[in-house]
Structure formats: structure tokens, C-alpha cells
Amino acid sequence: MKKSYRVAVVGATGAVGQVLLSILQERGFPVSELLLFASKRSQGKEIIWQEQLIPCRVLEPHCFNGVDFAFFDASDAVSKEWVPQAAQAGAWVIDNSATFRMHEDVLLLVPEVNGFLLHEKIQRFAQNAMHSKDRIVSGPNCSTVQMVLVLKVLEEFWGLKRVIVSTYQSTSGAGAEAVNELRQQTQDDLRGHSLTSHVFHYPIAFNCIPQIGEFQSNGYTSEECKMITESRKILRKSDLKITATAIRVPSILSHAESINVELEKSFDLSEIRKKFSEQEGILVLDDTSKNLYPMAIQARGQDAVYVGRIRRDESAENSLNLWVVSDNLRKGAALNAVQIGEEILSALSDLHGIV
Ligand SMILES: NC(=O)c1ccc[n+]([C@@H]2O[C@H](COP(=O)([O-])OP(=O)(O)OC[C@H]3O[C@@H](n4cnc5c(N)ncnc54)[C@H](OP(=O)(O)O)[C@@H]3O)[C@@H](O)[C@H]2O)c1
């Protein structure tokens, strides 16, 4: 097994891509050479990584030859065209787009929740031939990641009966341009100028928009549908009763979620807090006597999924209210992707072998 790897990042100039580059460095992902890809408009733009200036390239045939790991953080369309080519060229592909998430053969991973599936899959390759599509692993939607980490604990110890979630999602969840739009509109509004919107359907400054993604025939948005279908897949509970309302709010970073959960069994609140505290990736911040609860300003730049306002829902049996906050660019996307890369390395090293 190699000691370091040729790594490609597609979407290196974007909101997720930029954070991914820092996390690769922070966590010491074993990179021997880094290849950066972005759109034509960034061609030749140099990005500093580990004191080297690395130029951005455009995607072209054979550009993944010799690449061991390819992180895709561009768009659904880019992933649809190029992810299969990267896998065909022999790379492990960690894709943050929605394109392959619900494919039956593709793992949709939050390592703390279902990372073991990757180990099982890679173990099976010891017996059977590996197809290129087996090298594709998807990362979930950002609002799904933080929710399933919390739901996993509740499902494991109490059983989930029904989940009702409402989100308060930051503009960076819609990419770097969306953050620029919020900043510009905020300045324009304060100066009394009229506001123009390109990324969102309506001005986001000083507003909340009850639409993330496009509306589906059932009245839900695509973001809400992703939260529902992806959670069922990750928790391996296809009959999970879950409903979601996704709202865009005028913050820059971190998503918050109000989650109401009905459990199968009765519970003790202190036991719920204890089990959350013991779960890798979760930090409990919940002391109402000190006005302590998670907010976007705590979560930004942090790895943890923060949980607070843990309280009984007094209107229904065995029910619980939670407030869950996490940095959408880190655990919601880039950190989760790098953790998947680390999980692949660990599974391969268990096999003594193959990349
Ligand atoms: N933002 C989040 O919180 C989040 C969370 C989970 C998953 N995701 C997913 O992660 C992906 C990236 O999201 P983002 O928020 O980082 O978007 P973003 O800020 O808009 O960045 C998009 C990136 O893709 C690049 N790109 C665009 N067209 C390309 C092409 N034809 N070839 C190569 N690169 C191209 C852009 O390059 P230029 O700068 O040159 O245009 C930019 O680097 C999306 O699939 C998104 O759904 C995002």
C-alpha cells in the first residue's frame, strides 16, 4: 500500500473546495501531489497549499490518469459527467454532489454513523472483482449530515418513531456566490439602495426564504426531499416517518435545525444527554441556567455537531425537542468528505493492500 497519494480536488475555488483544502492540510491527509480543478473562468488561477502555488486546471479527457483520490465539490452536472471518468481511471471518488447519493450501489456516508459499510464493502473486494462504480462514495446534503448524527444515537437506544425537522440554513450552503449576494444586499439595503438577486429567488438580506431548491409535485422542495430520502438511506430505515421544512436565513455560515422526535421507548433526559455526549462528532451545549445553547457563531470553523435545548415535548408521549447546529462547510461537506477518504485508507490498510 502506498504511503502518499495523488489527490485531485474538483471545485477547488468554491466554498466547500476551499475548506476541503485546509482540512486536507490540517488532518495531514497523505498527499504526494495535489491537482486542482475549477471552471474555465479560474483556469490558471494559483492557490497556495502547503506553501506551494498550485494552478487551477480545467477538466479534460484523461485528466484523472494516475489520480488515487478525487474529491468532487463542483455541481451535480460536473459530477454526472466527470465522476464516472475519474472512477474509470482508477481513482477513489468522494462526491459531495447529489448525483449519485441515492444510487443503490453507491454508499452514502457519514463515517460516525455508517462508515462500517465501507469497510464491509472493501472487504468484499478481497473475494470479488471491483468495478469502477464501486470506487464512488457520496457525501450527503449538509442539512442531512448534522441531523443523522443525532438521529443515529436516538435510533440506537430508543428507536425512532417520527421526526419533524425545520432548518435555518446559512447562505454558504448555496455556494460562494450566495455569500457574496448576502453581503452585497446587506450593504445596499443599509444604504437605502434597491436589491438585486441572482442566486436566490428573493432578496436574502434581512429576510428568510422558505424555499431551498426547486419545488416538487408534492409541494416539498428538493432540499426537503433530500433530507427525507438521504436520512432513510443512511439510517437504513426505509420506513422512517420524517417530514422537513427547509428555510434559508441571512447568516453566512452554519446551519441550525429544530428537530422534534417521537421515540419508540420512554426516556430519561439525563440519559439522552449522556448518550449524545458519548457519541463521536457530537458536542452537547445545553445549560439553560447559563443561557447556554448552540448558535452559528460557535459552530463556525468547528468540526462538531452541537446539540442543545434538549427538552421533553410535553404535548406528546416519548417526544423530544432538540436544537442542532453545525458548520455546513466542514461537517456538512468538506470534513465529512476527508473523513470518508480516511475511512477508505483505513479499510484498505486492513486489507493490506490495494488502491
Ligand atoms: N455549500 C455547502 O454547504 C455544501 C454542503 C454539502 C454539499 N455541497 C455540494 O458541494 C458542491 C460544491 O458546493 P459549493 O457550495 O462549494 O459551490 P460553489 O461555491 O459554487 O463552488 C463551485 C465550484 O465548482 C467549480 N466549477 C464550476 N463549474 C465547473 C466545471 N465545469 N468544471 C470544474 N469545476 C467547476 C467552481 O469553479 P469556479 O470558481 O471557477 O466557478 C467552484 O470551484 C455542490 O455539489 C454542492 O451541492 C455543498
Coordinates of C-alpha atoms and ligand atoms in Angstrom, one line a residue:
M1 CA 0.0 0.0 0.0
K2 CA 1.3 3.5 -0.9
K3 CA 2.3 6.0 1.8
S4 CA 1.0 9.1 0.0
Y5 CA -1.3 9.7 -2.8
R6 CA -2.1 11.9 -5.9
V7 CA -5.2 13.8 -4.9
A8 CA -7.5 15.8 -7.1
V9 CA -9.9 18.4 -5.9
V10 CA -12.7 19.4 -8.3
G11 CA -14.3 22.7 -7.4
A12 CA -11.1 23.9 -5.6
T13 CA -12.1 27.6 -5.7
G14 CA -15.6 27.1 -4.3
A15 CA -17.0 27.4 -0.8
V16 CA -16.6 23.7 0.0
G17 CA -13.4 23.2 -2.0
Q18 CA -11.6 26.0 -0.2
V19 CA -12.4 24.5 3.2
L20 CA -11.5 21.0 1.9
L21 CA -8.0 22.2 1.0
S22 CA -7.5 23.5 4.6
I23 CA -8.8 20.3 6.1
L24 CA -6.6 18.1 4.0
Q25 CA -3.6 20.0 5.4
E26 CA -4.9 20.2 9.0
R27 CA -5.6 16.5 9.2
G28 CA -2.4 15.5 7.4
F29 CA -4.1 13.6 4.6
P30 CA -1.2 11.8 2.9
V31 CA -0.9 13.9 -0.3
S32 CA 2.1 13.4 -2.6
E33 CA 0.7 15.7 -5.3
L34 CA -2.3 17.9 -5.4
L35 CA -4.2 18.6 -8.6
L36 CA -6.8 21.4 -8.5
F37 CA -9.7 21.8 -10.9
A38 CA -12.2 24.6 -11.4
S39 CA -14.2 26.1 -14.2
K40 CA -12.7 27.9 -17.2
R41 CA -13.0 31.3 -15.5
S42 CA -10.5 30.1 -12.9
Q43 CA -8.1 28.4 -15.3
G44 CA -4.5 29.3 -14.3
K45 CA -5.6 30.9 -11.0
E46 CA -3.0 29.9 -8.4
I47 CA -4.0 28.6 -5.0
I48 CA -1.5 28.4 -2.1
W49 CA -1.4 25.0 -0.5
Q50 CA 1.3 23.9 1.9
E51 CA 3.5 26.8 0.7
Q52 CA 3.2 25.8 -2.9
L53 CA 1.4 27.7 -5.6
I54 CA -0.8 25.3 -7.5
P55 CA -2.6 26.4 -10.7
C56 CA -6.3 25.5 -11.3
R57 CA -6.9 23.4 -14.3
V58 CA -10.0 22.6 -16.3
L59 CA -11.4 19.1 -16.6
E60 CA -10.4 17.3 -19.8
P61 CA -10.2 13.7 -21.0
H62 CA -7.6 11.6 -19.1
C63 CA -7.0 14.3 -16.5
F64 CA -7.6 11.7 -13.8
N65 CA -5.0 9.3 -15.0
G66 CA -2.7 8.4 -12.1
V67 CA -5.0 10.1 -9.5
D68 CA -5.7 8.0 -6.4
F69 CA -8.3 10.1 -4.7
A70 CA -10.7 12.6 -6.4
F71 CA -12.8 14.9 -4.2
F72 CA -15.7 16.4 -6.2
D73 CA -17.1 19.7 -4.8
A74 CA -18.4 21.4 -8.0
S75 CA -22.0 20.7 -9.1
D76 CA -24.4 17.9 -10.0
A77 CA -23.8 18.4 -13.7
V78 CA -20.0 18.3 -13.3
S79 CA -20.2 15.2 -11.1
K80 CA -22.5 13.5 -13.6
E81 CA -20.1 13.9 -16.4
W82 CA -16.7 13.5 -14.6
V83 CA -17.2 11.3 -11.6
P84 CA -17.5 8.1 -13.7
Q85 CA -14.4 9.1 -15.7
A86 CA -12.4 9.6 -12.5
A87 CA -13.5 6.2 -11.1
Q88 CA -12.8 4.6 -14.5
A89 CA -9.3 6.0 -14.4
G90 CA -8.8 4.1 -11.1
A91 CA -9.4 6.9 -8.5
W92 CA -11.4 6.6 -5.3
V93 CA -14.1 9.3 -5.8
I94 CA -15.7 11.2 -2.9
D95 CA -18.5 13.1 -4.4
N96 CA -20.4 15.9 -2.5
S97 CA -23.0 16.4 -5.2
A98 CA -26.5 14.9 -5.1
T99 CA -25.9 13.0 -8.4
F100 CA -25.1 9.5 -7.0
R101 CA -26.3 9.7 -3.4
M102 CA -29.5 7.7 -4.0
H103 CA -27.9 5.1 -6.4
E104 CA -28.4 1.7 -4.9
D105 CA -24.8 0.6 -5.4
V106 CA -23.3 3.9 -4.1
L107 CA -22.6 4.3 -0.4
L108 CA -23.9 7.5 1.2
L109 CA -21.6 8.0 4.2
V110 CA -21.4 9.9 7.4
P111 CA -18.4 7.9 8.8
E112 CA -19.5 8.1 12.5
V113 CA -22.9 6.7 11.5
N114 CA -22.4 4.1 8.8
G115 CA -18.6 4.1 8.0
F116 CA -18.6 0.4 8.7
L117 CA -20.4 -0.2 5.4
L118 CA -17.3 1.0 3.6
H119 CA -15.1 -1.5 5.5
E120 CA -17.6 -4.3 4.7
K121 CA -17.7 -3.3 1.0
I122 CA -13.9 -3.1 0.7
Q123 CA -13.6 -6.5 2.5
R124 CA -15.9 -8.0 -0.1
F125 CA -13.4 -6.9 -2.8
A126 CA -10.9 -9.3 -1.4
Q127 CA -13.1 -12.0 -2.9
N128 CA -14.7 -10.3 -5.9
A129 CA -13.5 -8.1 -8.7
M130 CA -14.0 -4.3 -8.1
H131 CA -15.9 -2.3 -10.7
S132 CA -15.1 1.3 -11.3
K133 CA -18.5 2.4 -9.9
D134 CA -17.5 0.7 -6.6
R135 CA -14.9 3.4 -6.1
I136 CA -17.6 6.1 -5.9
V137 CA -18.7 7.2 -2.4
S138 CA -21.2 10.1 -1.8
G139 CA -21.3 12.6 1.0
P140 CA -24.9 13.6 2.0
N141 CA -26.5 17.0 1.8
C142 CA -25.2 19.3 4.5
S143 CA -28.5 19.6 6.4
T144 CA -28.8 15.8 6.4
V145 CA -25.3 15.2 7.9
Q146 CA -25.8 17.1 11.1
M147 CA -29.3 15.6 11.6
V148 CA -28.4 11.9 11.1
L149 CA -25.6 12.1 13.6
V150 CA -28.1 13.0 16.3
L151 CA -30.8 10.6 15.0
K152 CA -28.4 7.7 14.9
V153 CA -28.0 7.9 18.7
L154 CA -31.7 8.1 19.3
E155 CA -32.4 5.2 16.9
E156 CA -29.8 3.1 18.5
F157 CA -31.0 3.4 22.1
W158 CA -34.7 4.4 22.0
G159 CA -35.9 3.8 18.4
L160 CA -37.2 6.5 16.1
K161 CA -40.9 6.7 15.6
R162 CA -41.3 10.0 13.8
V163 CA -39.1 13.0 13.0
I164 CA -40.2 16.6 12.3
V165 CA -37.4 19.0 11.3
S166 CA -37.3 22.7 10.4
T167 CA -34.0 24.1 9.2
Y168 CA -32.4 27.6 9.4
Q169 CA -29.7 27.3 6.7
S170 CA -26.9 29.8 6.0
T171 CA -26.2 31.3 2.6
S172 CA -22.8 29.4 2.2
G173 CA -25.0 26.3 1.8
A174 CA -25.8 27.7 -1.7
G175 CA -22.1 28.3 -2.5
A176 CA -19.6 31.2 -2.6
E177 CA -21.8 33.4 -4.9
A178 CA -24.7 33.2 -2.4
V179 CA -22.5 34.6 0.4
N180 CA -21.4 37.5 -1.9
E181 CA -25.1 38.2 -2.6
L182 CA -25.9 38.4 1.1
R183 CA -23.0 40.7 1.8
Q184 CA -23.8 43.0 -1.2
Q185 CA -27.6 43.1 -0.4
T186 CA -26.9 43.9 3.2
Q187 CA -24.8 46.9 2.3
D188 CA -27.2 48.0 -0.4
D189 CA -30.2 47.7 2.0
L190 CA -28.4 49.7 4.7
R191 CA -27.6 52.4 2.2
G192 CA -31.2 52.5 1.1
H193 CA -30.4 51.1 -2.4
S194 CA -32.6 48.7 -4.3
L195 CA -31.6 45.0 -4.1
T196 CA -30.8 42.6 -6.9
S197 CA -30.9 38.8 -6.6
H198 CA -29.1 36.3 -8.8
V199 CA -28.7 33.3 -6.6
F200 CA -31.9 33.3 -4.6
H201 CA -35.4 34.0 -5.9
Y202 CA -35.9 36.9 -3.5
P203 CA -33.5 39.2 -1.5
I204 CA -31.9 37.2 1.3
A205 CA -30.7 40.2 3.3
F206 CA -32.9 40.8 6.3
N207 CA -35.2 38.1 5.1
C208 CA -36.0 34.4 5.5
I209 CA -36.9 32.4 2.4
P210 CA -39.0 29.2 2.8
Q211 CA -37.5 27.6 -0.3
I212 CA -34.3 25.7 -0.7
G213 CA -34.0 24.0 -4.1
E214 CA -36.9 23.6 -6.5
F215 CA -40.5 22.7 -5.7
Q216 CA -41.5 19.1 -6.4
S217 CA -45.0 17.9 -7.3
N218 CA -45.8 17.1 -3.6
G219 CA -45.2 20.7 -2.5
Y220 CA -41.8 19.9 -0.9
T221 CA -38.6 21.5 -2.1
S222 CA -35.7 19.3 -3.4
E223 CA -33.7 20.2 -0.3
E224 CA -36.5 18.8 2.0
C225 CA -36.8 15.7 -0.1
K226 CA -33.1 15.1 0.1
M227 CA -33.2 15.4 3.9
I228 CA -36.0 12.7 3.9
T229 CA -34.7 10.2 1.4
E230 CA -31.0 10.5 2.4
S231 CA -31.7 10.1 6.2
R232 CA -33.7 6.9 5.4
K233 CA -30.8 5.5 3.4
I234 CA -28.1 6.4 5.9
L235 CA -30.0 5.2 8.9
R236 CA -31.1 2.1 6.9
K237 CA -34.7 2.7 7.9
S238 CA -36.7 3.0 4.7
D239 CA -40.0 3.3 6.6
L240 CA -38.8 6.2 8.9
K241 CA -41.6 8.7 9.3
I242 CA -39.9 12.1 8.7
T243 CA -41.0 15.5 7.4
A244 CA -38.9 18.5 6.7
T245 CA -39.2 22.3 6.1
A246 CA -36.0 24.0 4.9
I247 CA -35.5 27.7 5.3
R248 CA -32.7 30.0 4.1
V249 CA -31.7 32.6 6.6
P250 CA -29.4 35.6 6.2
S251 CA -26.4 34.1 8.1
I252 CA -23.1 33.3 6.4
L253 CA -22.0 30.0 7.9
S254 CA -23.5 27.1 9.9
H255 CA -26.9 25.5 9.6
A256 CA -29.3 25.2 12.6
E257 CA -32.2 22.7 12.9
S258 CA -35.1 22.5 15.2
I259 CA -35.8 18.7 15.5
N260 CA -38.8 17.2 17.1
V261 CA -38.5 13.4 17.6
E262 CA -41.0 10.9 18.8
L263 CA -39.3 7.8 20.2
E264 CA -40.4 4.2 20.4
K265 CA -39.4 3.9 24.1
S266 CA -39.7 6.1 27.1
F267 CA -36.6 8.0 28.1
D268 CA -34.8 9.9 30.7
L269 CA -33.4 13.3 29.7
S270 CA -30.1 12.9 31.5
E271 CA -29.6 9.6 29.7
I272 CA -30.2 11.3 26.4
R273 CA -27.7 13.9 27.2
K274 CA -25.2 11.2 28.3
K275 CA -25.6 9.2 25.1
F276 CA -25.2 12.3 22.9
S277 CA -22.0 13.3 24.9
E278 CA -20.6 9.8 24.3
Q279 CA -21.2 10.0 20.5
E280 CA -18.0 10.8 18.5
G281 CA -18.7 14.0 16.5
I282 CA -21.4 15.5 18.8
L283 CA -20.8 18.2 21.4
V284 CA -23.6 18.9 23.9
L285 CA -24.0 22.6 24.7
D286 CA -27.1 22.8 26.9
D287 CA -27.3 24.7 30.1
T288 CA -30.3 27.0 30.2
S289 CA -29.4 28.3 33.7
K290 CA -26.4 30.0 32.0
N291 CA -28.2 30.8 28.7
L292 CA -26.0 28.2 27.0
Y293 CA -27.1 26.7 23.7
P294 CA -25.5 26.3 20.3
M295 CA -25.5 29.1 17.8
A296 CA -24.0 29.6 14.4
I297 CA -21.2 31.7 15.9
Q298 CA -20.0 28.8 18.0
A299 CA -20.2 26.2 15.3
R300 CA -18.4 28.1 12.5
G301 CA -14.9 26.7 11.9
Q302 CA -15.6 23.8 14.2
D303 CA -15.8 20.1 13.5
A304 CA -18.5 19.2 16.0
V305 CA -22.2 18.9 15.5
Y306 CA -23.6 20.9 18.5
V307 CA -26.8 19.8 20.3
G308 CA -28.7 21.9 22.8
R309 CA -32.2 23.0 24.0
I310 CA -32.7 19.3 24.8
R311 CA -36.1 19.1 26.4
R312 CA -39.2 16.9 26.6
D313 CA -42.0 17.7 24.2
E314 CA -44.8 17.9 26.7
S315 CA -47.5 17.7 24.1
A316 CA -46.8 14.1 23.0
E317 CA -45.7 10.8 24.6
N318 CA -42.0 9.8 24.4
S319 CA -41.2 13.0 22.4
L320 CA -38.2 15.3 22.5
N321 CA -37.2 18.7 21.2
L322 CA -33.6 19.5 20.1
W323 CA -31.7 22.3 18.6
V324 CA -28.8 21.2 16.4
V325 CA -26.1 23.4 14.8
S326 CA -23.1 22.6 12.7
D327 CA -20.7 24.3 10.2
N328 CA -22.2 23.3 6.9
L329 CA -18.9 23.7 5.0
R330 CA -17.0 21.4 7.5
K331 CA -19.0 18.5 8.9
G332 CA -21.8 19.2 6.3
A333 CA -19.4 18.8 3.4
A334 CA -15.6 19.1 3.4
L335 CA -14.7 17.5 6.7
N336 CA -17.1 14.6 6.1
A337 CA -15.5 14.1 2.7
V338 CA -12.0 14.0 4.1
Q339 CA -13.2 11.6 6.9
I340 CA -14.6 9.3 4.1
G341 CA -11.1 9.5 2.4
E342 CA -9.5 8.5 5.8
E343 CA -12.0 5.7 6.2
I344 CA -11.1 4.3 2.7
L345 CA -7.4 4.4 3.7
S346 CA -8.1 2.6 6.9
A347 CA -10.2 -0.1 5.2
L348 CA -7.5 -0.6 2.6
S349 CA -4.8 -0.9 5.2
D350 CA -6.9 -3.6 6.9
L351 CA -6.8 -5.4 3.6
H352 CA -3.0 -5.0 3.3
G353 CA -3.3 -3.7 0.1
I354 CA -4.9 -2.4 -2.9
V355 CA -5.6 1.1 -4.1
Ligands
LIG1 N1 -22.0 24.6 0.4 C1 -22.4 23.6 1.2 O1 -22.7 23.8 2.4 C2 -22.5 22.2 0.6 C3 -22.7 21.2 1.5 C4 -22.8 19.8 1.1 C5 -22.6 19.6 -0.3 N2 -22.4 20.7 -1.1 C6 -22.2 20.3 -2.6 O2 -20.8 20.6 -2.8 C7 -20.7 21.1 -4.2 C8 -19.9 22.4 -4.2 O3 -20.7 23.4 -3.5 P1 -20.2 24.9 -3.1 O4 -21.1 25.4 -2.1 O5 -18.7 24.8 -2.8 O6 -20.4 25.6 -4.5 P2 -19.6 26.9 -5.1 O7 -19.1 27.7 -4.0 O8 -20.5 27.5 -6.1 O9 -18.3 26.3 -5.9 C9 -18.5 25.5 -7.1 C10 -17.1 25.1 -7.5 O10 -17.2 24.3 -8.7 C11 -16.4 24.8 -9.7 N3 -16.9 24.6 -11.0 C12 -18.0 25.1 -11.6 N4 -18.1 24.6 -12.9 C13 -17.1 23.8 -13.1 C14 -16.6 23.0 -14.2 N5 -17.3 22.9 -15.3 N6 -15.5 22.2 -14.0 C15 -14.8 22.2 -12.8 N7 -15.2 23.0 -11.8 C16 -16.3 23.7 -11.9 C17 -16.3 26.3 -9.4 O11 -15.2 26.9 -10.1 P3 -15.2 28.5 -10.4 O12 -14.8 29.2 -9.2 O13 -14.1 28.6 -11.4 O14 -16.5 28.9 -10.9 C18 -16.2 26.3 -7.9 O15 -14.8 25.9 -7.6 C19 -22.1 21.1 -4.8 O16 -22.3 19.9 -5.4 C20 -23.0 21.2 -3.5 O17 -24.2 20.7 -3.7 C21 -22.3 21.9 -0.7

